[in-house]
Coordinates of C-alpha atoms in Angstrom, one line a residue:
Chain A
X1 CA -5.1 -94.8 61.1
X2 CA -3.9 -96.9 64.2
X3 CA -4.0 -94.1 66.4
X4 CA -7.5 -93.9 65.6
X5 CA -7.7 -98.1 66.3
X6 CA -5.8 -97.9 69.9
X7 CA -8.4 -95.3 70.7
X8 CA -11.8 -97.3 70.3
X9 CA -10.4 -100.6 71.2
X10 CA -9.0 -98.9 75.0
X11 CA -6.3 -101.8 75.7
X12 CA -7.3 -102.2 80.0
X13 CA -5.7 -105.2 80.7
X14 CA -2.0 -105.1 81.6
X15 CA 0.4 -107.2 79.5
X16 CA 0.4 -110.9 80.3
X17 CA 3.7 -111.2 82.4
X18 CA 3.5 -107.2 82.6
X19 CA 4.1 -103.9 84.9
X20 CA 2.1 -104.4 87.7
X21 CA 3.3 -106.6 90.5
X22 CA -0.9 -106.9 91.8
X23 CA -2.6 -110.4 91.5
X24 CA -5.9 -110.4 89.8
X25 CA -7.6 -113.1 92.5
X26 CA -10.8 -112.6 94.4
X27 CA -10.9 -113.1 98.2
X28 CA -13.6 -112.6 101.0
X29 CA -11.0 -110.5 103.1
X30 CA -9.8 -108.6 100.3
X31 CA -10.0 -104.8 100.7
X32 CA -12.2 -102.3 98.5
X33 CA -12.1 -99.0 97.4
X34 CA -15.0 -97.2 97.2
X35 CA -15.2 -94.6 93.7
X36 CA -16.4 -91.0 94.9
X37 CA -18.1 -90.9 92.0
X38 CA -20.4 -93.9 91.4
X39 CA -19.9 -94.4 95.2
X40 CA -19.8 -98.6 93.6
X41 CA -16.8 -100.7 96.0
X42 CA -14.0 -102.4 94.3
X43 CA -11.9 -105.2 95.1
X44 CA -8.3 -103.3 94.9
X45 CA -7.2 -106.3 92.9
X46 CA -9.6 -105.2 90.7
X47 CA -8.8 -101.9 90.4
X48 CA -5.3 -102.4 89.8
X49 CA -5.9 -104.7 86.9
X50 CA -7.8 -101.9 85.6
X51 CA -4.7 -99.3 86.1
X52 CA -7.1 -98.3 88.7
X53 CA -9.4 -96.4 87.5
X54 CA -13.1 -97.7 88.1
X55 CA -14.9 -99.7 86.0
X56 CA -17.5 -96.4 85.6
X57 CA -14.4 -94.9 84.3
X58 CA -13.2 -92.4 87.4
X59 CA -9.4 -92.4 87.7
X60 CA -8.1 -93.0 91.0
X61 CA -4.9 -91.2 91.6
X62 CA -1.6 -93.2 91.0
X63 CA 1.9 -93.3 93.0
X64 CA 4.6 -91.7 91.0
X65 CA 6.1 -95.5 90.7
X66 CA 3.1 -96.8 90.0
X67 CA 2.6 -94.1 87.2
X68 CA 5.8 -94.9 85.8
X69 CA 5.3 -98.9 85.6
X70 CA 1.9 -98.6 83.5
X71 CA 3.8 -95.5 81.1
X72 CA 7.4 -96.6 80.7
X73 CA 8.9 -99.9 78.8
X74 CA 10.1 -102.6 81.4
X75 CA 12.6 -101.7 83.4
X76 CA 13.3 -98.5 80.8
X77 CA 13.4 -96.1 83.8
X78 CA 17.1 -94.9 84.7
X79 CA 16.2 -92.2 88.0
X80 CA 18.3 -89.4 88.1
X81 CA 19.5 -87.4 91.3
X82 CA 17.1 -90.0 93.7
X83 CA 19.2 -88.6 96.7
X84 CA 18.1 -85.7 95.9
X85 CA 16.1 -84.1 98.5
X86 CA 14.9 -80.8 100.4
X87 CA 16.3 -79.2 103.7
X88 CA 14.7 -77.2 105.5
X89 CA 16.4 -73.5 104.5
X90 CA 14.0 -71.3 106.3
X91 CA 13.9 -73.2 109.7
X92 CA 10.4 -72.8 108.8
X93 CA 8.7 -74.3 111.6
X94 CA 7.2 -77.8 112.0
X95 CA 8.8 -78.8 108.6
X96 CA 11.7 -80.7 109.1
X97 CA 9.1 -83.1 111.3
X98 CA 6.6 -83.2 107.7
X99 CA 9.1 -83.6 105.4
X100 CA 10.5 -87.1 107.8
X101 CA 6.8 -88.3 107.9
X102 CA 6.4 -87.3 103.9
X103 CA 9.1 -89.7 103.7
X104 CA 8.0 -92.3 105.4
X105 CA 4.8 -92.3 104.2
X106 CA 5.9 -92.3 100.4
X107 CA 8.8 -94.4 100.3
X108 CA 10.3 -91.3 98.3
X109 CA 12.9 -88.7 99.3
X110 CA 10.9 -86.2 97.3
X111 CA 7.4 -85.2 95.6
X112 CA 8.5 -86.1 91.9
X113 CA 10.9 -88.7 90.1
X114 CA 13.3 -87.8 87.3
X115 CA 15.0 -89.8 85.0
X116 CA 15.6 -91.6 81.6
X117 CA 12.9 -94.2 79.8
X118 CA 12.0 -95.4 77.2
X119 CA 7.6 -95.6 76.0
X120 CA 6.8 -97.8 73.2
X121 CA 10.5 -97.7 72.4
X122 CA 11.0 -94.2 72.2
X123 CA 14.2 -92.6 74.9
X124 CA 12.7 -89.8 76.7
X125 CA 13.4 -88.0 79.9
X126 CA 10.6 -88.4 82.6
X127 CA 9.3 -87.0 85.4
X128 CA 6.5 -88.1 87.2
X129 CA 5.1 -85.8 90.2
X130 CA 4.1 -87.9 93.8
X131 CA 0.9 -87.5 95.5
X132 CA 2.1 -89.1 98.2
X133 CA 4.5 -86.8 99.2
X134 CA 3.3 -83.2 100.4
X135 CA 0.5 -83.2 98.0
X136 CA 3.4 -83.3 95.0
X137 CA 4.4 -79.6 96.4
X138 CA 7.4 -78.0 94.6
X139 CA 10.0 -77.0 96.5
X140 CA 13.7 -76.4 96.2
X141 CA 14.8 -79.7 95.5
X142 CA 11.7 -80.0 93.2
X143 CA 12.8 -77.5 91.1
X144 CA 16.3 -78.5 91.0
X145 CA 15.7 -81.8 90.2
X146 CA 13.3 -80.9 87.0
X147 CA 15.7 -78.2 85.9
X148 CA 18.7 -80.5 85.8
X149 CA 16.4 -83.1 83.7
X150 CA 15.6 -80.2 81.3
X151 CA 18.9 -79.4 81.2
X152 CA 20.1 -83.1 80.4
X153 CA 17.5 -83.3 78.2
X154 CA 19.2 -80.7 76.3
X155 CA 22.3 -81.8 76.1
X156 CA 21.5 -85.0 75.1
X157 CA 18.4 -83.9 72.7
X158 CA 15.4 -85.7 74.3
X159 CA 12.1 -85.4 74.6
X160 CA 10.8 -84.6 78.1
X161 CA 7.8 -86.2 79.0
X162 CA 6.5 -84.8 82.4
X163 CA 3.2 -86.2 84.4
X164 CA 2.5 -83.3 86.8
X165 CA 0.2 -83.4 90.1
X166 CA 0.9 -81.0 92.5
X167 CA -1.0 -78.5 95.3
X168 CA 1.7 -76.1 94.1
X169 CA 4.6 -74.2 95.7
X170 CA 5.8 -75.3 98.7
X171 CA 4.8 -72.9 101.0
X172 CA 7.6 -74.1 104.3
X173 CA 10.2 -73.0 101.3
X174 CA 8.9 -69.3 101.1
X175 CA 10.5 -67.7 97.9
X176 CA 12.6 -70.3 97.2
X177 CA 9.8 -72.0 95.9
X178 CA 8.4 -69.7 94.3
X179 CA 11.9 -69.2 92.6
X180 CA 11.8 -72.6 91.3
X181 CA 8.7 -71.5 89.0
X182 CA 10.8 -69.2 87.2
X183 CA 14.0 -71.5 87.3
X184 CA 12.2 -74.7 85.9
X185 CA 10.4 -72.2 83.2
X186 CA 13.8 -71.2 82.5
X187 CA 15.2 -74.4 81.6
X188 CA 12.1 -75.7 79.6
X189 CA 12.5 -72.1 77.2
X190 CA 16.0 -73.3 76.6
X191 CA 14.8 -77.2 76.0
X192 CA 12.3 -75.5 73.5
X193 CA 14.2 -72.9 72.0
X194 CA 16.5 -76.4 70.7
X195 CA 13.1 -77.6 69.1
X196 CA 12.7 -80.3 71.4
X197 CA 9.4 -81.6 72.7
X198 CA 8.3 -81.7 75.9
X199 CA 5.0 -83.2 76.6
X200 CA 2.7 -83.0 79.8
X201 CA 0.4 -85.2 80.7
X202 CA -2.2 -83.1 83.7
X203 CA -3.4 -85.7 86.5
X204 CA -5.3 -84.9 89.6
X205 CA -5.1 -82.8 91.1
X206 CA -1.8 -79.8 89.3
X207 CA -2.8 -76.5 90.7
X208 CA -1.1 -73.1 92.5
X209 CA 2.7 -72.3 91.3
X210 CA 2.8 -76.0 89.2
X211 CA 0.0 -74.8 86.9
X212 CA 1.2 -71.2 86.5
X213 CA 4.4 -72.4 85.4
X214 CA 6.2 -76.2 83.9
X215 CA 2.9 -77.6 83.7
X216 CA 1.5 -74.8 81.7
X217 CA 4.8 -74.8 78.9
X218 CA 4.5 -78.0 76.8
X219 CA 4.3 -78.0 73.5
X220 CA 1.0 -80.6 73.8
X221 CA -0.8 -81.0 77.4
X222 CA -2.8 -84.0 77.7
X223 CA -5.3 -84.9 80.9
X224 CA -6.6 -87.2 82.4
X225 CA -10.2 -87.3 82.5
X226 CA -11.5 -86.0 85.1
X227 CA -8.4 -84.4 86.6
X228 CA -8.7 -81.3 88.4
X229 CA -6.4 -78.5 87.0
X230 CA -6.4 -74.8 88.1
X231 CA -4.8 -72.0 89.5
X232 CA -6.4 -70.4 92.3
X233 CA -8.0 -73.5 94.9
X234 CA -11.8 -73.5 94.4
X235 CA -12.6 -73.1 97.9
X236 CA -10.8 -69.6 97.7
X237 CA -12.2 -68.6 94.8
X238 CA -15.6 -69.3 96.4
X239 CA -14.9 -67.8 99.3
X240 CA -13.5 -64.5 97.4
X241 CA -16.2 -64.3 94.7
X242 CA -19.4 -65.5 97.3
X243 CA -20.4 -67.2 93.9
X244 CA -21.4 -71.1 93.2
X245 CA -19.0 -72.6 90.9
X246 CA -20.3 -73.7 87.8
X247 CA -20.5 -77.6 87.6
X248 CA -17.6 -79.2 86.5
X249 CA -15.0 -76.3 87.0
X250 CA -11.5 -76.8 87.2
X251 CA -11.4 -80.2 85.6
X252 CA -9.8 -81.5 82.5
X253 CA -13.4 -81.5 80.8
X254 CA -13.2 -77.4 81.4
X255 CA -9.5 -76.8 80.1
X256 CA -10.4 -78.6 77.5
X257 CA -13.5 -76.8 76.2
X258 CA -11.6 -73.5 77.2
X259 CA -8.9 -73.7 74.9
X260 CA -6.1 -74.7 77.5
X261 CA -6.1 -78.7 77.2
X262 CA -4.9 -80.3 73.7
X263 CA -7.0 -83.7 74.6
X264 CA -8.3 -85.9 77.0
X265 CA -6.8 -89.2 77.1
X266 CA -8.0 -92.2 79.5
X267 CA -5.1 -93.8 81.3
X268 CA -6.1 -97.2 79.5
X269 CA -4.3 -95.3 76.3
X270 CA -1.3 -93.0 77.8
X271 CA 1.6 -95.4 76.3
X272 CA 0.2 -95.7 73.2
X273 CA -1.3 -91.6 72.4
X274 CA 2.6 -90.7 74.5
X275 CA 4.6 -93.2 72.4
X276 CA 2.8 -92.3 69.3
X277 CA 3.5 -88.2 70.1
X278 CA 7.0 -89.0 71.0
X279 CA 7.7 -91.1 67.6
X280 CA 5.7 -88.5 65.4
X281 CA 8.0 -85.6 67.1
X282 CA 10.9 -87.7 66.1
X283 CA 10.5 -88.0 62.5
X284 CA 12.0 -85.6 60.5
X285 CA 12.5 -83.0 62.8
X286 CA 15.6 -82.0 64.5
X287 CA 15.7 -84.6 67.4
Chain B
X1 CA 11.9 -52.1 119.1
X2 CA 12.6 -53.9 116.4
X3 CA 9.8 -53.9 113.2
X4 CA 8.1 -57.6 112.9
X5 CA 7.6 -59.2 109.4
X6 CA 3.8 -59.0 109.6
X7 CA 4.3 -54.7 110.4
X8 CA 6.1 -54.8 107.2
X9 CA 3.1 -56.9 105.0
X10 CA 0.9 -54.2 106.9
X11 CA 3.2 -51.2 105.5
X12 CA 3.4 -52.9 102.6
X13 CA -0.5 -53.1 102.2
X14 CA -1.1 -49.8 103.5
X15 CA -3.6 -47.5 101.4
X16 CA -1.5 -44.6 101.8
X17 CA 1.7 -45.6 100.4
X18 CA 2.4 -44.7 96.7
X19 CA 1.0 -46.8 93.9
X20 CA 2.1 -48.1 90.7
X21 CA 0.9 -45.4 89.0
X22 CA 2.4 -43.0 91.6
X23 CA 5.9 -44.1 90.8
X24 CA 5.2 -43.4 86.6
X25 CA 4.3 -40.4 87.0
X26 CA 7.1 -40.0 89.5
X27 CA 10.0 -41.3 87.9
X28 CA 9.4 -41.2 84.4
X29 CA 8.3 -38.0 81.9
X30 CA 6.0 -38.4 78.6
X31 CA 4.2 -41.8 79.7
X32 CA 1.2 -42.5 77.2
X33 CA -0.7 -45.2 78.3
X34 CA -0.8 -48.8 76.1
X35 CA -4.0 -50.6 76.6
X36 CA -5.5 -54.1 76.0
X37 CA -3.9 -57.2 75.2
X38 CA -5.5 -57.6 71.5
X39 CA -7.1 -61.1 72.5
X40 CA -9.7 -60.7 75.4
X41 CA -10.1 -56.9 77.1
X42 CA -8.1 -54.3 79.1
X43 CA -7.4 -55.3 82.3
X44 CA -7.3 -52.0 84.8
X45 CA -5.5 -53.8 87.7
X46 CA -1.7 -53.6 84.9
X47 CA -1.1 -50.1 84.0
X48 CA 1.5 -50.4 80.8
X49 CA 2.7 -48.0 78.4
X50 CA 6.0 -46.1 77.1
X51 CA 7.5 -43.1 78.6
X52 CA 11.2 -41.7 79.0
X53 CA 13.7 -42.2 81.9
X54 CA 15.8 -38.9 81.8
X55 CA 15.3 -38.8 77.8
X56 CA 16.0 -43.0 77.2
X57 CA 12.7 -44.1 75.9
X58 CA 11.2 -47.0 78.2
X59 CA 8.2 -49.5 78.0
X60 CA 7.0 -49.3 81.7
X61 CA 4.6 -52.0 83.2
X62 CA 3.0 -51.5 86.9
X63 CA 0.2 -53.2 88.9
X64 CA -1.8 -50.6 90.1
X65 CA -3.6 -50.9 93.0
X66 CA -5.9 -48.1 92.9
X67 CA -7.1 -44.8 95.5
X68 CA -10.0 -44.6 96.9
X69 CA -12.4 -47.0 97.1
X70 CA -14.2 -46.8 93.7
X71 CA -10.9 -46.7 91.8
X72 CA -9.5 -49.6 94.0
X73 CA -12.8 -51.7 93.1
X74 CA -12.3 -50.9 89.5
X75 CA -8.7 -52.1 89.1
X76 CA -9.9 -55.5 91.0
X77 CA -7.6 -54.4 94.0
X78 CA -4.7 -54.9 91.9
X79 CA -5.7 -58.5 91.5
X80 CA -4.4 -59.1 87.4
X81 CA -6.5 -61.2 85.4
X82 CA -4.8 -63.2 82.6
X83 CA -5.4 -60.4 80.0
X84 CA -3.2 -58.4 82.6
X85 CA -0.6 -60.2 82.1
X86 CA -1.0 -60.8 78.6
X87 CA -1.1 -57.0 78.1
X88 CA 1.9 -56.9 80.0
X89 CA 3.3 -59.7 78.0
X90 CA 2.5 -58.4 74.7
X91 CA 4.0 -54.3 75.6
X92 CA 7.6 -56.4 77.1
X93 CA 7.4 -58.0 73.5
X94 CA 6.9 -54.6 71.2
X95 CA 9.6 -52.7 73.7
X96 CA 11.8 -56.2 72.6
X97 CA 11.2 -55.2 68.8
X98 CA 12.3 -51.5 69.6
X99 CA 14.8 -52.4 71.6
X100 CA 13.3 -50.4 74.8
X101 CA 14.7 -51.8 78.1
X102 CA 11.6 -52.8 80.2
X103 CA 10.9 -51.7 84.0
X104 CA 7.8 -53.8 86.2
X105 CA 6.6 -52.1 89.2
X106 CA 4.6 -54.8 91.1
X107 CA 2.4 -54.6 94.0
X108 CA -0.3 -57.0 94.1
X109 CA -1.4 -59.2 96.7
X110 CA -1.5 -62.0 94.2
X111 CA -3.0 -62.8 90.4
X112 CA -7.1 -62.7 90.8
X113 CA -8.8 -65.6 91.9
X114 CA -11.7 -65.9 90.1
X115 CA -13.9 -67.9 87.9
X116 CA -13.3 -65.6 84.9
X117 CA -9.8 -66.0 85.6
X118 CA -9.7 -69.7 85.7
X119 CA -11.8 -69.7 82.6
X120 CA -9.3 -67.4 81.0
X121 CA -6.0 -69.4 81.9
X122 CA -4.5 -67.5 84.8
X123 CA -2.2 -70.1 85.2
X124 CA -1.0 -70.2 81.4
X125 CA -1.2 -66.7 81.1
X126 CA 1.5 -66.5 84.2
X127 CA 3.3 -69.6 82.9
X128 CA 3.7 -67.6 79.4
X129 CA 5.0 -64.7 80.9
X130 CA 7.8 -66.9 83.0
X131 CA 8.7 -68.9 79.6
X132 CA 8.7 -65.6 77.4
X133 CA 10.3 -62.8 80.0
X134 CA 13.4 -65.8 80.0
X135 CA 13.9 -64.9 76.4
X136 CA 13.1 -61.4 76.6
X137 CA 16.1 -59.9 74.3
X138 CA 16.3 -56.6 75.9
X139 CA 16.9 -55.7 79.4
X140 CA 14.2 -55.9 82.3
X141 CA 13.9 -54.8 85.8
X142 CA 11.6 -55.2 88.3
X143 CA 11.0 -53.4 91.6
X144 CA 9.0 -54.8 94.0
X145 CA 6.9 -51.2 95.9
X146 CA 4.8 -52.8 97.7
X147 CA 3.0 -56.1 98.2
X148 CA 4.9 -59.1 96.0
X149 CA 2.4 -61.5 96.0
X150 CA 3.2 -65.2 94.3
X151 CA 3.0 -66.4 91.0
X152 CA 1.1 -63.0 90.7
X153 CA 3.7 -61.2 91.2
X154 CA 6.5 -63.1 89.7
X155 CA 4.8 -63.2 86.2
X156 CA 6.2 -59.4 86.4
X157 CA 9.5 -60.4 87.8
X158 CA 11.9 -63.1 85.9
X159 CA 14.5 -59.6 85.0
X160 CA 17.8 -59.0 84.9
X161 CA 17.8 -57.4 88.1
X162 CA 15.2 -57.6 91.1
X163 CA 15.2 -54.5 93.5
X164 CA 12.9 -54.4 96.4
X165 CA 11.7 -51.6 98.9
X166 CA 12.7 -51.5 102.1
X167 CA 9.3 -52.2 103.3
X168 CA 7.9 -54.1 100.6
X169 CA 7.5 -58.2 101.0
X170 CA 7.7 -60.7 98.7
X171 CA 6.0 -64.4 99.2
X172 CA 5.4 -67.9 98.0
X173 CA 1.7 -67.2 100.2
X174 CA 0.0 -64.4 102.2
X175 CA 0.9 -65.0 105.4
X176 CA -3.0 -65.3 106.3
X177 CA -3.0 -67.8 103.7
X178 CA -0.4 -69.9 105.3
X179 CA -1.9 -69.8 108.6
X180 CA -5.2 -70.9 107.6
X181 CA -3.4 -74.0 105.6
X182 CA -1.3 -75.0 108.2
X183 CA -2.5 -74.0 111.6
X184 CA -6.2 -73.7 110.1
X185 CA -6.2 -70.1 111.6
X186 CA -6.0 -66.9 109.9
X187 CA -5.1 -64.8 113.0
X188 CA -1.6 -66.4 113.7
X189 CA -0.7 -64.6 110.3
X190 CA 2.3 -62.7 112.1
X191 CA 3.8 -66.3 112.9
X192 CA 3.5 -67.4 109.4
X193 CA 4.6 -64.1 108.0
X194 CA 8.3 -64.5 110.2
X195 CA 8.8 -68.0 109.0
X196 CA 8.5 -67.0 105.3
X197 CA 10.9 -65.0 105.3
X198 CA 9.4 -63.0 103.2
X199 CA 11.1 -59.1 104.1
X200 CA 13.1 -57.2 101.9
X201 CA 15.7 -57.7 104.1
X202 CA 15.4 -62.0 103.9
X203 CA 15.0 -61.6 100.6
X204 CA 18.6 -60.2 99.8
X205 CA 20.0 -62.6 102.4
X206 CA 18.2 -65.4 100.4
X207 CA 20.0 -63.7 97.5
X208 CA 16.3 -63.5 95.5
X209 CA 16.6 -59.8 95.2
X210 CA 20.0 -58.1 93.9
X211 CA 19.1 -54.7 96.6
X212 CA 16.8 -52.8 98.9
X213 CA 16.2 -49.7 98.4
X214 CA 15.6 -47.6 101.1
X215 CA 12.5 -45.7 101.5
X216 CA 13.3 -41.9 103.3
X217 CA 11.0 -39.4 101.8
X218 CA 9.0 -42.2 100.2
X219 CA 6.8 -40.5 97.5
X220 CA 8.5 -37.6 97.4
X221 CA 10.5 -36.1 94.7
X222 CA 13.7 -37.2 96.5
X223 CA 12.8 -40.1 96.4
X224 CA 12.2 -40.8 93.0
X225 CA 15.0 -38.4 92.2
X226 CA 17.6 -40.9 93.6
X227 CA 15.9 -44.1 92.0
X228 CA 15.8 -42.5 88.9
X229 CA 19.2 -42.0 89.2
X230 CA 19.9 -45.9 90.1
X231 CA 17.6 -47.3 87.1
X232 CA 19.2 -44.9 84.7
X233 CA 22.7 -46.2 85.8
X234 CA 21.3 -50.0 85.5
X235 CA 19.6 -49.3 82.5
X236 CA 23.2 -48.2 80.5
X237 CA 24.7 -51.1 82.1
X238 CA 22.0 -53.8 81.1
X239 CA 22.3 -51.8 77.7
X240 CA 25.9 -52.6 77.5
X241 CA 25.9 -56.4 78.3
X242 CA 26.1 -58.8 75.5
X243 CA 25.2 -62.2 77.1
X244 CA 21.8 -60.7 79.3
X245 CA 20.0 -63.8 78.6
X246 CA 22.3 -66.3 79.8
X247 CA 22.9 -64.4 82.9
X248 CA 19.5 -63.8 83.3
X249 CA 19.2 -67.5 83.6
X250 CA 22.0 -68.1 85.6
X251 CA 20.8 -65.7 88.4
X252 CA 17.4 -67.5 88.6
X253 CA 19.2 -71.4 88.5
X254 CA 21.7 -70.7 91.2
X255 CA 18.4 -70.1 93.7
X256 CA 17.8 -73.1 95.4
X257 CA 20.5 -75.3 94.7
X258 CA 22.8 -75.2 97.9
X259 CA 20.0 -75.7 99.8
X260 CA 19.3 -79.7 99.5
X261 CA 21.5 -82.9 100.0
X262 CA 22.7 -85.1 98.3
X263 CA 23.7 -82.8 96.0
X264 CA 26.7 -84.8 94.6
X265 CA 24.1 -88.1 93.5
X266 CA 23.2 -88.7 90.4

């Protein structure tokens, strides 16, 4: 039953000595973050001894890096093809100048992170999508990177665990982009046709190409509460259908009751329920 | 005077050009429509069913569009819904156990955008079709007739060959889409739709579609007479290949890899 104790005693303090670099101190000049949803402000020190999310329990979005610190053992992550990184192909204007600021602005050379960990123990491949860069849009380097993770995940019979936020294709790619849905999906078939697991975890916001293909295909898709998940944007939808939305659409809560979302799981508990998942798949089966 | 991108989405969209259901009756004989996808309903917008392409039984699939106004209202524009492509999903799987080569003829602007939809799992029900047309154990092709719109369109096209009309387009985005995301206006559509490269002709260069087929006497019998003749010869060869899946694979994973640097790192 200890899946059932990790999951009414929420662990929301880091480890003593743990993964986040943030000092849990109060000061007057200290800046706050105000929650869109109980519209309360928060010292960020606060927040970030709380994995960010509010103490009222809204989840603010998390770096890729950041992501990766609070899921993976220390210093577990190996990154794979980091140099890794979009062109321009089409010339498409005004990209080569968004892609350089995308950059800077991130830190990252591209909108998700592969590589090799290890949560609660257990090796896995990883990918964690960035906010922070494009909106986590998938382009061509995008899908390369996440097909040659699936693909090493083959080879060497891992798990993939994948945490996916993303606005969707990247549009300045044109049909490349939208290639990559159908490359990516390609490579996970083959990862599951070796009865390997692959496990997604849905954080604000995965819509567009990213939802209508990798982050559609795992074997169990977890969400974070809250989390906005869809295909079509909401704004077009309401703009097509000259209907209200009904309250709540297009979050975790409604893929859930819908039949599309295996569970909800607070961030306070993603090591444990992911480490649990990954150990349970790696019992007795063929991994 | 040369044709611009955004003439061709406009050819491509036009109401008189031949629909899905056009190019069944056209190219094939005996089709018997298959409806519903067993789960939810029958979604008008994919036309599926078996027929015979000069004698060699087929399971066809085709997004149809509609004429006239009432029909066109009926099939949703030719916007699928999730039990579209479940329906479509579910026919590829029963021409798998009889080991019926599949052809997709797409033309939609894009899968439906809608609350049912969203409530239904368009995006899983696309994202099924990518996974399960991967491992489809009999051959597939897809021609693109008229408007290839994203993920909407794709969920019909992960085959063993991609063939496109001449003045069909295929894109990540409607071009009026793009402009109102990145230039936050609609009309500069003709701009967006030349940097998408999303022609018939850009997508061959981009190596995305295997060939164009030309359109002279479009929707007549000539017509179909001479891609009848080209899917026939496809279909014996597809028939004939022993490792389809694997080269399926490989023609989708090759897309999009010389295009970044770094390419060497790991």
């Amino acid at each position: 039953m200890s899946i059932l104790k990790f999951r009414y005693n929420p662990k929301n303090e880091l480890e003593p000595g743990g993964r986040s670099a943030a000092p849990v101190q109060q000061d007057e000049s200290e800046p706050e973050r105000t929650c869109p949803n109980c519209r309360k402000s928060t010292p960020v020190s606060r927040l970030w001894a709380n994995q960010n999310v509010c103490p009222c329990g809204h989840h603010f979005r998390l770096g890729a890096r950041q992501r990766i610190g609070l899921l993976a053992d220390r210093d577990s992550f190996r990154e794979m093809d980091a140099a890794l990184q979009s062109c321009d192909p089409l010339r498409f204007s005004g990209y080569e100048a968004k892609l350089e600021s995308a950059r800077l602005s991130s830190g990252e050379a591209e909108a998700v992170l592969c590589g090799t960990a290890a949560i609660q123990g257990q090796p896995c491949c990883l990918f964690v999508m960035e906010p922070g860069f494009m909106m986590g849009s998938m382009g061509t380097a995008v899908g390369e990177k996440l097909t040659r993770l699936f693909e090493y995940a083959l080879t060497h019979r891992l798990p993939v665990v994948g945490c996916t936020v993303s606005g969707g294709a990247r549009m300045q790619e044109g049909l490349l982009s939208l290639m990559q849905m159908a490359k990516v999906s390609g490579a996970v078939r083959r990862h599951s046709d070796a009865g390997l697991f692959y496990l997604v975890l849905l954080t604000d916001p995965t819509t567009g190409g990213v939802t209508a293909s990798f982050a559609m295909e795992g074997d169990i898709i977890l969400a974070e509460p809250g989390a906005t998940v869809g295909f079509a944007g909401a704004r077009v939808i309401e703009q097509t259908t000259r209907k209200a939305l009904p309250k709540g659409f297009q979050t975790a809560e409604f893929l859930l009751e819908h039949g599309f979302a295996d569970a909800i799981v607070p961030r306070s508990v993603h090591r444990e329920t992911i480490g649990y998942l990954l150990a349970l798949h790696g019992e007795g089966g063929s991994q | 005077m040369s044709i611009s991108a955004y003439d061709r989405v406009k050819t491509a969209r036009d109401n008189k050009r031949p629909t899905g259901l056009d190019f069944i009756h056209g190219l094939f004989t005996d089709f018997l429509e298959l409806h519903g996808d067993r789960r939810f309903g029958d979604d008008p917008a994919v036309v599926g069913g078996v027929a015979r392409l000069e004698g060699r039984p087929v399971t066809v699939i085709a997004i149809e569009r509609g004429h006239g106004t009432k029909d066109r209202v009926a099939r949703g524009f030719g916007s699928p819904n999730p039990e579209g492509y479940r329906k479509a999903l579910r026919l590829m799987r029963q021409a798998e156990k009889f080991h019926r080569p599949v052809v997709c003829l797409i033309d939609t602007a894009g899968a439906c955008c809608g609350i049912g939809a969203e409530e239904r799992g368009q995006g899983q029900a696309i994202a099924e079709n990518l996974t399960a047309m991967m491992g489809l154990n009999t051959p597939i092709v897809s021609i693109l007739i008229g408007e290839g719109g994203s993920g909407g369109a794709l969920a019909l096209a992960v085959a063993d060959r991609v063939w496109m009309l001449e003045n069909a387009v295929y894109s990540v985005i409607s071009p009026e889409g793009c402009a109102s995301i990145l230039w936050k206006d609609a009309k500069k559509a003709d701009e967006a739709a030349k940097n998408l490269k999303l022609t018939a002709r850009d997508a061959l260069t981009l190596s995305v579609v295997e060939r164009m087929i030309g359109e002279a006497d479009l929707g007549q019998p000539p017509f179909y007479a001479r891609l009848r003749a080209m899917l026939s010869r496809e279909l014996t060869v597809l028939s004939e290949q022993d490792a389809l899946l694997s080269q399926r694979y490989e023609w989708f994973r090759r897309i999009g890899t010389a295009e970044q640097e770094g390419n060497r790192d790991t």
